[in-house]
Amino acid sequence: MSSNTHAEAKPGQGAPTTDHVMSVKALIGTWGALMVLTAITVGATWVDLGPSVNFALAMVVATIKAIIVAALFMHLLHDQKYNLLVLITGMAALVLFVSISLMDVNEYKDDRLRREADAPFKVPGMSQPAP
Amino acid sequence: MASEAAQADAGHQQVDGHGQHSPFLQHHFEDHKHQFRTSKTGVWLFLCQEILFFGGLFCAYFVYRSLHPEIFFEGHRFLDVKWGAFNTCVLLFSSLTAAWSVRCAQLNQQRGLVITIALTIMCAFGFLGIKYVEYSHKFHEGLMWGQSFNPSETAFEEAHAANPPAAGGPGVAAVDKPEPRRRLHIFFSIYFAMTGLHGIHVLLGIAVYSWVLVRAIKGHFGPEYYGPVDFVALYWHLVDLVWIYLFPLMYLIH
């Protein structure tokens, strides 16, 4: 017991880690990529591609950024696969939750919008603009 | 320490009961790696819960936006893209410093560890400072949630001057109709609920990072034991992830 217990070393500062260490280059590169993608997503709002294409583009860029953060900053690329499984399970549950809700809402969308148009809509405390 | 038995005995005689091993290693773990991996999976399960926690609000957002896209188009014009983009950069930079702090702990760079954690906390305060500027402007203009929504006329003029709708785009029709205005409070309810919950997470991030900063200054962390640094960074990256989606969903509606 000499190699990993230096006299001056405090507890916890012992043997070198065997876990994956991100290099400075990888850290700066990851951050740079995220900044570039942010610039792209802001810049894309000045180009009119139609609302659905612009929306899809913004979501795709956000998802690429999310994957970069999860894989590199959050070490999932070099981590136990079990943790990745936990994340994917959570995301899958979220996608199911939102998509099934949207399917249901869209099924009755026309009906609902018609009812909303018929019913007088009033927000208490707010001055109503002239129709 | 002649024999194993004597060694174990010496361990039990110590006041803290940790014996020869680090006081940061819990007794029920074989070694630091075992402790680290177990805790990390626990943190990931917590993060998974956080995703579902925010998920309810994201669901509300998508359901209402699919029903009334014009309200979201009208609503986003009241938000300042400059502040939103700047805050995105602040959070991304804090994610860099958070990831860097893990590297510093792994390589036993004690000075760097304290600096990167301090930078992360400063960025978190910066983020909240900018949110304060944004929120106070909204409060001043009466752009509130639900029943408190009572916008001043200047709020509309200002928003429309700052973000004129593209010719022939969905905005032109939206401005002419009173309907989006009357339902605009729902946009702000969702806006404040989502950014507010995110802001609370940033506050909690400051709290846990302050705890980690104190321990880092005491020199608790190093290559053998850096779990808390890594776990707080994971939480911080998740807060960043939520903002990565919130920013285009709130500020960049086309």
mmCIF file of C-alpha atoms in Angstrom:
data_model
loop_
_atom_site.group_PDB
_atom_site.id
_atom_site.type_symbol
_atom_site.label_atom_id
_atom_site.label_comp_id
_atom_site.label_asym_id
_atom_site.label_seq_id
_atom_site.Cartn_x
_atom_site.Cartn_y
_atom_site.Cartn_z
ATOM 1 C CA MET A 1 0.000 0.000 0.000
ATOM 2 C CA SER A 2 2.381 2.654 -1.208
ATOM 3 C CA SER A 3 1.440 3.495 -4.772
ATOM 4 C CA ASN A 4 -1.976 4.945 -4.107
ATOM 5 C CA THR A 5 -1.648 6.427 -0.660
ATOM 6 C CA HIS A 6 0.673 9.389 -0.754
ATOM 7 C CA ALA A 7 1.226 11.106 2.546
ATOM 8 C CA GLU A 8 -0.067 14.407 1.181
ATOM 9 C CA ALA A 9 -2.931 12.987 -0.881
ATOM 10 C CA LYS A 10 -6.345 13.550 0.658
ATOM 11 C CA PRO A 11 -9.020 10.879 0.642
ATOM 12 C CA GLY A 12 -10.565 10.475 -2.777
ATOM 13 C CA GLN A 13 -7.498 11.793 -4.589
ATOM 14 C CA GLY A 14 -5.842 8.395 -4.823
ATOM 15 C CA ALA A 15 -5.328 6.238 -7.879
ATOM 16 C CA PRO A 16 -5.787 7.637 -11.412
ATOM 17 C CA THR A 17 -9.235 7.173 -12.843
ATOM 18 C CA THR A 18 -10.009 4.357 -15.233
ATOM 19 C CA ASP A 19 -13.103 6.170 -16.505
ATOM 20 C CA HIS A 20 -13.217 8.019 -19.794
ATOM 21 C CA VAL A 21 -11.683 11.499 -19.622
ATOM 22 C CA MET A 22 -12.717 14.078 -22.232
ATOM 23 C CA SER A 23 -9.757 15.825 -23.844
ATOM 24 C CA VAL A 24 -9.670 19.634 -23.934
ATOM 25 C CA LYS A 25 -9.967 19.409 -27.714
ATOM 26 C CA ALA A 26 -13.134 17.289 -27.443
ATOM 27 C CA LEU A 27 -14.636 19.653 -24.837
ATOM 28 C CA ILE A 28 -14.040 22.782 -26.933
ATOM 29 C CA GLY A 29 -15.100 20.970 -30.124
ATOM 30 C CA THR A 30 -18.388 19.821 -28.575
ATOM 31 C CA TRP A 31 -19.116 23.307 -27.301
ATOM 32 C CA GLY A 32 -18.215 24.813 -30.682
ATOM 33 C CA ALA A 33 -20.560 22.423 -32.489
ATOM 34 C CA LEU A 34 -23.390 23.366 -30.118
ATOM 35 C CA MET A 35 -22.763 27.079 -30.714
ATOM 36 C CA VAL A 36 -22.740 26.593 -34.502
ATOM 37 C CA LEU A 37 -26.035 24.663 -34.316
ATOM 38 C CA THR A 38 -27.539 27.451 -32.185
ATOM 39 C CA ALA A 39 -26.510 29.973 -34.844
ATOM 40 C CA ILE A 40 -28.077 27.752 -37.540
ATOM 41 C CA THR A 41 -31.372 27.445 -35.686
ATOM 42 C CA VAL A 42 -31.581 31.220 -35.098
ATOM 43 C CA GLY A 43 -30.541 31.952 -38.691
ATOM 44 C CA ALA A 44 -33.145 29.538 -40.070
ATOM 45 C CA THR A 45 -35.967 31.735 -38.729
ATOM 46 C CA TRP A 46 -35.010 34.446 -41.249
ATOM 47 C CA VAL A 47 -35.572 32.020 -44.128
ATOM 48 C CA ASP A 48 -39.201 31.291 -44.907
ATOM 49 C CA LEU A 49 -39.625 27.599 -45.696
ATOM 50 C CA GLY A 50 -43.251 27.363 -44.627
ATOM 51 C CA PRO A 51 -44.319 26.957 -40.982
ATOM 52 C CA SER A 52 -44.132 23.163 -40.875
ATOM 53 C CA VAL A 53 -40.693 22.933 -42.522
ATOM 54 C CA ASN A 54 -39.300 25.669 -40.286
ATOM 55 C CA PHE A 55 -40.735 23.915 -37.236
ATOM 56 C CA ALA A 56 -39.353 20.532 -38.300
ATOM 57 C CA LEU A 57 -35.934 22.072 -38.960
ATOM 58 C CA ALA A 58 -35.855 23.717 -35.510
ATOM 59 C CA MET A 59 -36.792 20.410 -33.850
ATOM 60 C CA VAL A 60 -34.219 18.411 -35.855
ATOM 61 C CA VAL A 61 -31.443 20.877 -34.942
ATOM 62 C CA ALA A 62 -32.531 20.811 -31.263
ATOM 63 C CA THR A 63 -32.473 17.002 -31.299
ATOM 64 C CA ILE A 64 -28.987 16.941 -32.847
ATOM 65 C CA LYS A 65 -27.840 19.301 -30.083
ATOM 66 C CA ALA A 66 -29.505 17.097 -27.458
ATOM 67 C CA ILE A 67 -27.770 13.987 -28.822
ATOM 68 C CA ILE A 68 -24.385 15.772 -28.815
ATOM 69 C CA VAL A 69 -24.859 16.866 -25.184
ATOM 70 C CA ALA A 70 -26.037 13.405 -24.071
ATOM 71 C CA ALA A 71 -23.356 11.453 -25.956
ATOM 72 C CA LEU A 72 -20.321 13.615 -25.158
ATOM 73 C CA PHE A 73 -20.896 16.004 -22.242
ATOM 74 C CA MET A 74 -22.975 13.408 -20.408
ATOM 75 C CA HIS A 75 -20.463 10.656 -21.313
ATOM 76 C CA LEU A 76 -23.133 8.253 -22.579
ATOM 77 C CA LEU A 77 -20.899 7.255 -25.487
ATOM 78 C CA HIS A 78 -18.359 5.815 -23.041
ATOM 79 C CA ASP A 79 -20.705 4.911 -20.204
ATOM 80 C CA GLN A 80 -22.430 1.698 -19.202
ATOM 81 C CA LYS A 81 -25.065 0.871 -21.804
ATOM 82 C CA TYR A 82 -27.622 0.539 -19.023
ATOM 83 C CA ASN A 83 -27.671 4.308 -18.452
ATOM 84 C CA LEU A 84 -28.321 4.875 -22.154
ATOM 85 C CA LEU A 85 -31.186 2.394 -21.902
ATOM 86 C CA VAL A 86 -32.659 4.422 -19.016
ATOM 87 C CA LEU A 87 -32.536 7.618 -21.104
ATOM 88 C CA ILE A 88 -34.010 5.965 -24.205
ATOM 89 C CA THR A 89 -36.816 4.444 -22.132
ATOM 90 C CA GLY A 90 -37.649 7.855 -20.695
ATOM 91 C CA MET A 91 -37.599 9.535 -24.098
ATOM 92 C CA ALA A 92 -39.719 6.767 -25.623
ATOM 93 C CA ALA A 93 -42.302 7.170 -22.842
ATOM 94 C CA LEU A 94 -42.365 10.929 -23.479
ATOM 95 C CA VAL A 95 -42.770 10.504 -27.248
ATOM 96 C CA LEU A 96 -45.595 7.999 -26.700
ATOM 97 C CA PHE A 97 -47.274 10.303 -24.191
ATOM 98 C CA VAL A 98 -47.151 13.374 -26.468
ATOM 99 C CA SER A 99 -47.923 11.610 -29.758
ATOM 100 C CA ILE A 100 -50.942 9.705 -28.447
ATOM 101 C CA SER A 101 -52.280 12.911 -26.877
ATOM 102 C CA LEU A 102 -51.829 14.712 -30.190
ATOM 103 C CA MET A 103 -53.539 11.908 -32.121
ATOM 104 C CA ASP A 104 -56.504 12.175 -29.795
ATOM 105 C CA VAL A 105 -56.676 15.971 -29.972
ATOM 106 C CA ASN A 106 -56.447 16.017 -33.766
ATOM 107 C CA GLU A 107 -59.241 13.465 -34.018
ATOM 108 C CA TYR A 108 -61.697 15.965 -32.489
ATOM 109 C CA LYS A 109 -59.947 19.122 -33.647
ATOM 110 C CA ASP A 110 -62.596 20.431 -36.084
ATOM 111 C CA ASP A 111 -65.383 19.790 -33.637
ATOM 112 C CA ARG A 112 -63.554 21.571 -30.880
ATOM 113 C CA LEU A 113 -62.626 24.603 -32.985
ATOM 114 C CA ARG A 114 -66.242 24.940 -34.119
ATOM 115 C CA ARG A 115 -67.448 24.917 -30.519
ATOM 116 C CA GLU A 116 -64.800 27.470 -29.537
ATOM 117 C CA ALA A 117 -65.887 29.751 -32.385
ATOM 118 C CA ASP A 118 -69.541 29.544 -31.325
ATOM 119 C CA ALA A 119 -69.001 30.144 -27.634
ATOM 120 C CA PRO A 120 -68.241 33.713 -26.583
ATOM 121 C CA PHE A 121 -64.735 33.703 -25.219
ATOM 122 C CA LYS A 122 -64.069 36.035 -22.336
ATOM 123 C CA VAL A 123 -61.038 36.398 -20.153
ATOM 124 C CA PRO A 124 -61.959 37.898 -16.767
ATOM 125 C CA GLY A 125 -60.107 41.092 -16.028
ATOM 126 C CA MET A 126 -59.050 41.673 -19.596
ATOM 127 C CA SER A 127 -60.386 44.445 -21.799
ATOM 128 C CA GLN A 128 -62.039 42.805 -24.773
ATOM 129 C CA PRO A 129 -60.962 44.139 -28.154
ATOM 130 C CA ALA A 130 -63.769 45.179 -30.478
ATOM 131 C CA PRO A 131 -64.806 42.308 -32.734
ATOM 132 C CA MET B 1 -0.723 -4.533 10.389
ATOM 133 C CA ALA B 2 0.677 -7.970 10.591
ATOM 134 C CA SER B 3 -2.351 -9.854 9.439
ATOM 135 C CA GLU B 4 -5.671 -9.242 7.747
ATOM 136 C CA ALA B 5 -7.467 -9.670 11.025
ATOM 137 C CA ALA B 6 -5.350 -6.997 12.676
ATOM 138 C CA GLN B 7 -6.016 -4.661 9.789
ATOM 139 C CA ALA B 8 -9.756 -5.146 10.085
ATOM 140 C CA ASP B 9 -9.497 -4.657 13.820
ATOM 141 C CA ALA B 10 -7.628 -1.391 13.367
ATOM 142 C CA GLY B 11 -10.384 -0.253 11.079
ATOM 143 C CA HIS B 12 -13.049 -0.851 13.660
ATOM 144 C CA GLN B 13 -11.143 1.009 16.285
ATOM 145 C CA GLN B 14 -11.272 4.247 14.305
ATOM 146 C CA VAL B 15 -13.923 6.744 15.311
ATOM 147 C CA ASP B 16 -15.459 7.134 11.849
ATOM 148 C CA GLY B 17 -15.483 3.401 11.293
ATOM 149 C CA HIS B 18 -14.059 3.692 7.810
ATOM 150 C CA GLY B 19 -10.777 2.086 8.773
ATOM 151 C CA GLN B 20 -8.188 2.038 6.039
ATOM 152 C CA HIS B 21 -10.441 3.125 3.217
ATOM 153 C CA SER B 22 -11.645 6.564 2.192
ATOM 154 C CA PRO B 23 -14.343 8.189 4.364
ATOM 155 C CA PHE B 24 -16.236 8.878 1.115
ATOM 156 C CA LEU B 25 -16.629 5.193 0.302
ATOM 157 C CA GLN B 26 -19.840 3.832 1.766
ATOM 158 C CA HIS B 27 -19.461 0.533 3.593
ATOM 159 C CA HIS B 28 -21.910 -1.333 1.404
ATOM 160 C CA PHE B 29 -19.879 -0.794 -1.772
ATOM 161 C CA GLU B 30 -16.915 -2.942 -2.706
ATOM 162 C CA ASP B 31 -14.844 -0.074 -4.050
ATOM 163 C CA HIS B 32 -15.079 3.440 -5.508
ATOM 164 C CA LYS B 33 -15.911 2.166 -8.977
ATOM 165 C CA HIS B 34 -18.785 0.105 -7.632
ATOM 166 C CA GLN B 35 -20.082 3.097 -5.672
ATOM 167 C CA PHE B 36 -19.671 5.448 -8.643
ATOM 168 C CA ARG B 37 -21.484 3.205 -11.123
ATOM 169 C CA THR B 38 -24.346 2.478 -8.761
ATOM 170 C CA SER B 39 -24.849 6.146 -7.899
ATOM 171 C CA LYS B 40 -24.619 7.132 -11.545
ATOM 172 C CA THR B 41 -27.406 4.793 -12.570
ATOM 173 C CA GLY B 42 -29.472 6.261 -9.725
ATOM 174 C CA VAL B 43 -28.803 9.748 -11.086
ATOM 175 C CA TRP B 44 -29.836 8.639 -14.572
ATOM 176 C CA LEU B 45 -33.104 7.270 -13.215
ATOM 177 C CA PHE B 46 -33.681 10.639 -11.541
ATOM 178 C CA LEU B 47 -32.931 12.442 -14.817
ATOM 179 C CA CYS B 48 -35.381 10.147 -16.611
ATOM 180 C CA GLN B 49 -38.017 11.209 -14.080
ATOM 181 C CA GLU B 50 -37.106 14.848 -14.762
ATOM 182 C CA ILE B 51 -37.709 14.344 -18.494
ATOM 183 C CA LEU B 52 -41.184 12.985 -17.755
ATOM 184 C CA PHE B 53 -41.744 15.788 -15.225
ATOM 185 C CA PHE B 54 -41.156 18.389 -17.952
ATOM 186 C CA GLY B 55 -42.950 16.088 -20.401
ATOM 187 C CA GLY B 56 -46.396 17.032 -19.094
ATOM 188 C CA LEU B 57 -45.729 20.682 -19.899
ATOM 189 C CA PHE B 58 -44.280 19.834 -23.308
ATOM 190 C CA CYS B 59 -47.436 17.845 -23.992
ATOM 191 C CA ALA B 60 -49.598 20.846 -23.049
ATOM 192 C CA TYR B 61 -47.492 22.971 -25.381
ATOM 193 C CA PHE B 62 -47.822 20.645 -28.375
ATOM 194 C CA VAL B 63 -51.541 20.010 -27.866
ATOM 195 C CA TYR B 64 -52.361 23.700 -27.625
ATOM 196 C CA ARG B 65 -50.056 24.646 -30.463
ATOM 197 C CA SER B 66 -51.612 22.047 -32.756
ATOM 198 C CA LEU B 67 -55.038 23.530 -31.982
ATOM 199 C CA HIS B 68 -54.079 27.209 -32.165
ATOM 200 C CA PRO B 69 -50.813 27.773 -34.037
ATOM 201 C CA GLU B 70 -51.759 31.423 -34.600
ATOM 202 C CA ILE B 71 -51.695 32.137 -30.854
ATOM 203 C CA PHE B 72 -48.168 30.827 -30.598
ATOM 204 C CA PHE B 73 -47.101 32.847 -33.585
ATOM 205 C CA GLU B 74 -48.616 35.955 -32.046
ATOM 206 C CA GLY B 75 -47.206 35.138 -28.601
ATOM 207 C CA HIS B 76 -43.610 34.599 -29.679
ATOM 208 C CA ARG B 77 -43.478 38.155 -30.981
ATOM 209 C CA PHE B 78 -43.566 39.373 -27.395
ATOM 210 C CA LEU B 79 -40.354 37.492 -26.619
ATOM 211 C CA ASP B 80 -36.964 38.923 -27.438
ATOM 212 C CA VAL B 81 -34.919 36.481 -29.547
ATOM 213 C CA LYS B 82 -31.724 38.367 -28.634
ATOM 214 C CA TRP B 83 -32.126 37.619 -24.912
ATOM 215 C CA GLY B 84 -33.173 34.036 -25.630
ATOM 216 C CA ALA B 85 -30.194 33.402 -27.903
ATOM 217 C CA PHE B 86 -27.829 35.052 -25.431
ATOM 218 C CA ASN B 87 -29.171 32.898 -22.611
ATOM 219 C CA THR B 88 -28.725 29.803 -24.794
ATOM 220 C CA CYS B 89 -25.055 30.748 -25.230
ATOM 221 C CA VAL B 90 -24.679 31.320 -21.460
ATOM 222 C CA LEU B 91 -26.142 27.877 -20.718
ATOM 223 C CA LEU B 92 -24.031 26.157 -23.391
ATOM 224 C CA PHE B 93 -20.913 27.781 -21.955
ATOM 225 C CA SER B 94 -21.892 26.638 -18.456
ATOM 226 C CA SER B 95 -22.319 23.114 -19.841
ATOM 227 C CA LEU B 96 -18.762 23.348 -21.170
ATOM 228 C CA THR B 97 -17.425 24.419 -17.763
ATOM 229 C CA ALA B 98 -19.496 21.697 -16.052
ATOM 230 C CA ALA B 99 -18.042 19.006 -18.351
ATOM 231 C CA TRP B 100 -14.602 20.522 -17.835
ATOM 232 C CA SER B 101 -14.972 20.325 -14.047
ATOM 233 C CA VAL B 102 -15.458 16.553 -14.381
ATOM 234 C CA ARG B 103 -12.227 16.347 -16.391
ATOM 235 C CA CYS B 104 -10.395 18.409 -13.745
ATOM 236 C CA ALA B 105 -11.609 16.085 -10.976
ATOM 237 C CA GLN B 106 -10.630 12.995 -12.978
ATOM 238 C CA LEU B 107 -7.118 14.381 -13.518
ATOM 239 C CA ASN B 108 -6.776 15.748 -9.961
ATOM 240 C CA GLN B 109 -6.474 19.356 -11.158
ATOM 241 C CA GLN B 110 -7.730 20.895 -7.917
ATOM 242 C CA ARG B 111 -7.363 24.543 -8.978
ATOM 243 C CA GLY B 112 -9.082 23.959 -12.307
ATOM 244 C CA LEU B 113 -11.877 22.091 -10.551
ATOM 245 C CA VAL B 114 -12.673 25.043 -8.284
ATOM 246 C CA ILE B 115 -12.439 27.521 -11.180
ATOM 247 C CA THR B 116 -14.703 25.553 -13.541
ATOM 248 C CA ILE B 117 -17.331 24.980 -10.829
ATOM 249 C CA ALA B 118 -17.258 28.673 -9.890
ATOM 250 C CA LEU B 119 -17.644 29.617 -13.579
ATOM 251 C CA THR B 120 -20.634 27.284 -13.895
ATOM 252 C CA ILE B 121 -22.318 28.915 -10.878
ATOM 253 C CA MET B 122 -21.599 32.379 -12.302
ATOM 254 C CA CYS B 123 -23.199 31.397 -15.624
ATOM 255 C CA ALA B 124 -26.248 30.099 -13.761
ATOM 256 C CA PHE B 125 -26.604 33.463 -12.015
ATOM 257 C CA GLY B 126 -26.121 35.195 -15.364
ATOM 258 C CA PHE B 127 -28.911 33.106 -16.869
ATOM 259 C CA LEU B 128 -31.269 33.986 -14.028
ATOM 260 C CA GLY B 129 -30.283 37.659 -14.277
ATOM 261 C CA ILE B 130 -31.299 37.742 -17.939
ATOM 262 C CA LYS B 131 -34.517 35.879 -17.126
ATOM 263 C CA TYR B 132 -35.206 38.522 -14.467
ATOM 264 C CA VAL B 133 -34.838 41.276 -17.086
ATOM 265 C CA GLU B 134 -37.220 39.401 -19.404
ATOM 266 C CA TYR B 135 -39.772 38.571 -16.697
ATOM 267 C CA SER B 136 -39.858 42.072 -15.207
ATOM 268 C CA HIS B 137 -40.501 43.531 -18.654
ATOM 269 C CA LYS B 138 -43.402 41.078 -19.131
ATOM 270 C CA PHE B 139 -44.846 41.897 -15.704
ATOM 271 C CA HIS B 140 -44.570 45.601 -16.450
ATOM 272 C CA GLU B 141 -46.497 45.185 -19.699
ATOM 273 C CA GLY B 142 -49.154 43.023 -18.059
ATOM 274 C CA LEU B 143 -48.137 39.980 -20.094
ATOM 275 C CA MET B 144 -49.020 37.441 -17.409
ATOM 276 C CA TRP B 145 -50.553 34.015 -17.159
ATOM 277 C CA GLY B 146 -54.264 33.134 -17.181
ATOM 278 C CA GLN B 147 -56.546 35.606 -15.464
ATOM 279 C CA SER B 148 -53.708 37.994 -14.651
ATOM 280 C CA PHE B 149 -53.181 38.598 -18.372
ATOM 281 C CA ASN B 150 -53.873 42.298 -18.926
ATOM 282 C CA PRO B 151 -51.569 43.652 -21.608
ATOM 283 C CA SER B 152 -51.035 47.344 -22.174
ATOM 284 C CA GLU B 153 -51.577 48.661 -25.701
ATOM 285 C CA THR B 154 -47.908 49.602 -25.907
ATOM 286 C CA ALA B 155 -47.056 45.940 -25.416
ATOM 287 C CA PHE B 156 -48.744 45.079 -28.693
ATOM 288 C CA GLU B 157 -47.253 48.012 -30.570
ATOM 289 C CA GLU B 158 -43.795 47.218 -29.265
ATOM 290 C CA ALA B 159 -44.032 43.518 -30.086
ATOM 291 C CA HIS B 160 -45.372 44.156 -33.550
ATOM 292 C CA ALA B 161 -42.724 46.756 -34.306
ATOM 293 C CA ALA B 162 -39.967 44.421 -33.084
ATOM 294 C CA ASN B 163 -41.244 41.358 -34.986
ATOM 295 C CA PRO B 164 -43.223 42.406 -38.047
ATOM 296 C CA PRO B 165 -44.941 39.408 -39.636
ATOM 297 C CA ALA B 166 -43.569 38.251 -42.967
ATOM 298 C CA ALA B 167 -45.664 39.369 -45.930
ATOM 299 C CA GLY B 168 -48.236 36.709 -46.639
ATOM 300 C CA GLY B 169 -47.072 34.700 -43.624
ATOM 301 C CA PRO B 170 -49.370 33.386 -40.917
ATOM 302 C CA GLY B 171 -48.799 36.518 -38.824
ATOM 303 C CA VAL B 172 -50.781 38.887 -41.029
ATOM 304 C CA ALA B 173 -54.005 36.998 -40.541
ATOM 305 C CA ALA B 174 -53.250 36.586 -36.842
ATOM 306 C CA VAL B 175 -52.891 40.299 -36.186
ATOM 307 C CA ASP B 176 -56.140 41.195 -37.915
ATOM 308 C CA LYS B 177 -58.262 38.824 -35.866
ATOM 309 C CA PRO B 178 -59.073 39.598 -32.242
ATOM 310 C CA GLU B 179 -59.155 35.867 -31.465
ATOM 311 C CA PRO B 180 -55.398 35.350 -30.994
ATOM 312 C CA ARG B 181 -55.270 38.377 -28.709
ATOM 313 C CA ARG B 182 -58.066 37.125 -26.515
ATOM 314 C CA ARG B 183 -56.496 33.698 -26.157
ATOM 315 C CA LEU B 184 -52.949 34.971 -25.846
ATOM 316 C CA HIS B 185 -52.974 34.426 -22.079
ATOM 317 C CA ILE B 186 -52.697 30.690 -22.738
ATOM 318 C CA PHE B 187 -49.396 31.213 -24.530
ATOM 319 C CA PHE B 188 -48.119 33.136 -21.526
ATOM 320 C CA SER B 189 -49.440 30.533 -19.076
ATOM 321 C CA ILE B 190 -47.426 27.880 -20.919
ATOM 322 C CA TYR B 191 -44.443 30.213 -21.325
ATOM 323 C CA PHE B 192 -44.255 31.051 -17.611
ATOM 324 C CA ALA B 193 -44.941 27.478 -16.496
ATOM 325 C CA MET B 194 -42.198 26.022 -18.689
ATOM 326 C CA THR B 195 -39.525 28.706 -18.302
ATOM 327 C CA GLY B 196 -40.457 29.076 -14.623
ATOM 328 C CA LEU B 197 -40.011 25.374 -13.889
ATOM 329 C CA HIS B 198 -36.765 25.505 -15.851
ATOM 330 C CA GLY B 199 -35.698 28.544 -13.779
ATOM 331 C CA ILE B 200 -36.406 26.650 -10.552
ATOM 332 C CA HIS B 201 -34.140 23.900 -11.848
ATOM 333 C CA VAL B 202 -31.417 26.474 -12.487
ATOM 334 C CA LEU B 203 -31.845 27.706 -8.880
ATOM 335 C CA LEU B 204 -31.520 24.135 -7.596
ATOM 336 C CA GLY B 205 -28.470 23.740 -9.812
ATOM 337 C CA ILE B 206 -26.886 26.755 -8.095
ATOM 338 C CA ALA B 207 -27.661 25.201 -4.698
ATOM 339 C CA VAL B 208 -26.124 21.797 -5.449
ATOM 340 C CA TYR B 209 -23.166 23.345 -7.279
ATOM 341 C CA SER B 210 -22.477 25.561 -4.248
ATOM 342 C CA TRP B 211 -22.317 22.420 -2.121
ATOM 343 C CA VAL B 212 -19.940 20.789 -4.612
ATOM 344 C CA LEU B 213 -17.848 24.003 -4.734
ATOM 345 C CA VAL B 214 -17.385 23.977 -0.945
ATOM 346 C CA ARG B 215 -16.325 20.333 -1.035
ATOM 347 C CA ALA B 216 -14.020 21.000 -3.998
ATOM 348 C CA ILE B 217 -12.310 23.818 -2.057
ATOM 349 C CA LYS B 218 -11.846 21.387 0.846
ATOM 350 C CA GLY B 219 -10.138 19.039 -1.619
ATOM 351 C CA HIS B 220 -12.589 16.176 -1.273
ATOM 352 C CA PHE B 221 -12.567 15.261 -4.959
ATOM 353 C CA GLY B 222 -10.001 13.543 -7.082
ATOM 354 C CA PRO B 223 -9.571 10.732 -9.588
ATOM 355 C CA GLU B 224 -10.727 8.116 -7.092
ATOM 356 C CA TYR B 225 -13.794 9.941 -5.822
ATOM 357 C CA TYR B 226 -15.484 12.487 -8.057
ATOM 358 C CA GLY B 227 -19.072 11.177 -8.126
ATOM 359 C CA PRO B 228 -20.781 14.361 -6.876
ATOM 360 C CA VAL B 229 -18.939 16.486 -9.467
ATOM 361 C CA ASP B 230 -20.059 14.164 -12.254
ATOM 362 C CA PHE B 231 -23.646 13.783 -11.025
ATOM 363 C CA VAL B 232 -24.238 17.494 -10.559
ATOM 364 C CA ALA B 233 -22.792 18.036 -14.037
ATOM 365 C CA LEU B 234 -25.227 15.427 -15.430
ATOM 366 C CA TYR B 235 -28.116 17.288 -13.801
ATOM 367 C CA TRP B 236 -26.792 20.565 -15.163
ATOM 368 C CA HIS B 237 -26.558 19.142 -18.693
ATOM 369 C CA LEU B 238 -30.185 18.002 -18.440
ATOM 370 C CA VAL B 239 -31.243 21.528 -17.470
ATOM 371 C CA ASP B 240 -29.333 22.668 -20.561
ATOM 372 C CA LEU B 241 -31.087 19.996 -22.662
ATOM 373 C CA VAL B 242 -34.514 21.257 -21.609
ATOM 374 C CA TRP B 243 -33.524 24.796 -22.597
ATOM 375 C CA ILE B 244 -32.212 23.531 -25.969
ATOM 376 C CA TYR B 245 -35.842 22.587 -26.742
ATOM 377 C CA LEU B 246 -37.509 25.514 -24.946
ATOM 378 C CA PHE B 247 -35.559 28.122 -26.896
ATOM 379 C CA PRO B 248 -36.801 27.228 -30.408
ATOM 380 C CA LEU B 249 -40.279 26.294 -29.120
ATOM 381 C CA MET B 250 -40.824 29.658 -27.419
ATOM 382 C CA TYR B 251 -38.635 32.234 -29.172
ATOM 383 C CA LEU B 252 -38.205 30.924 -32.711
ATOM 384 C CA ILE B 253 -41.747 30.298 -33.955
ATOM 385 C CA HIS B 254 -41.978 30.932 -37.646
#
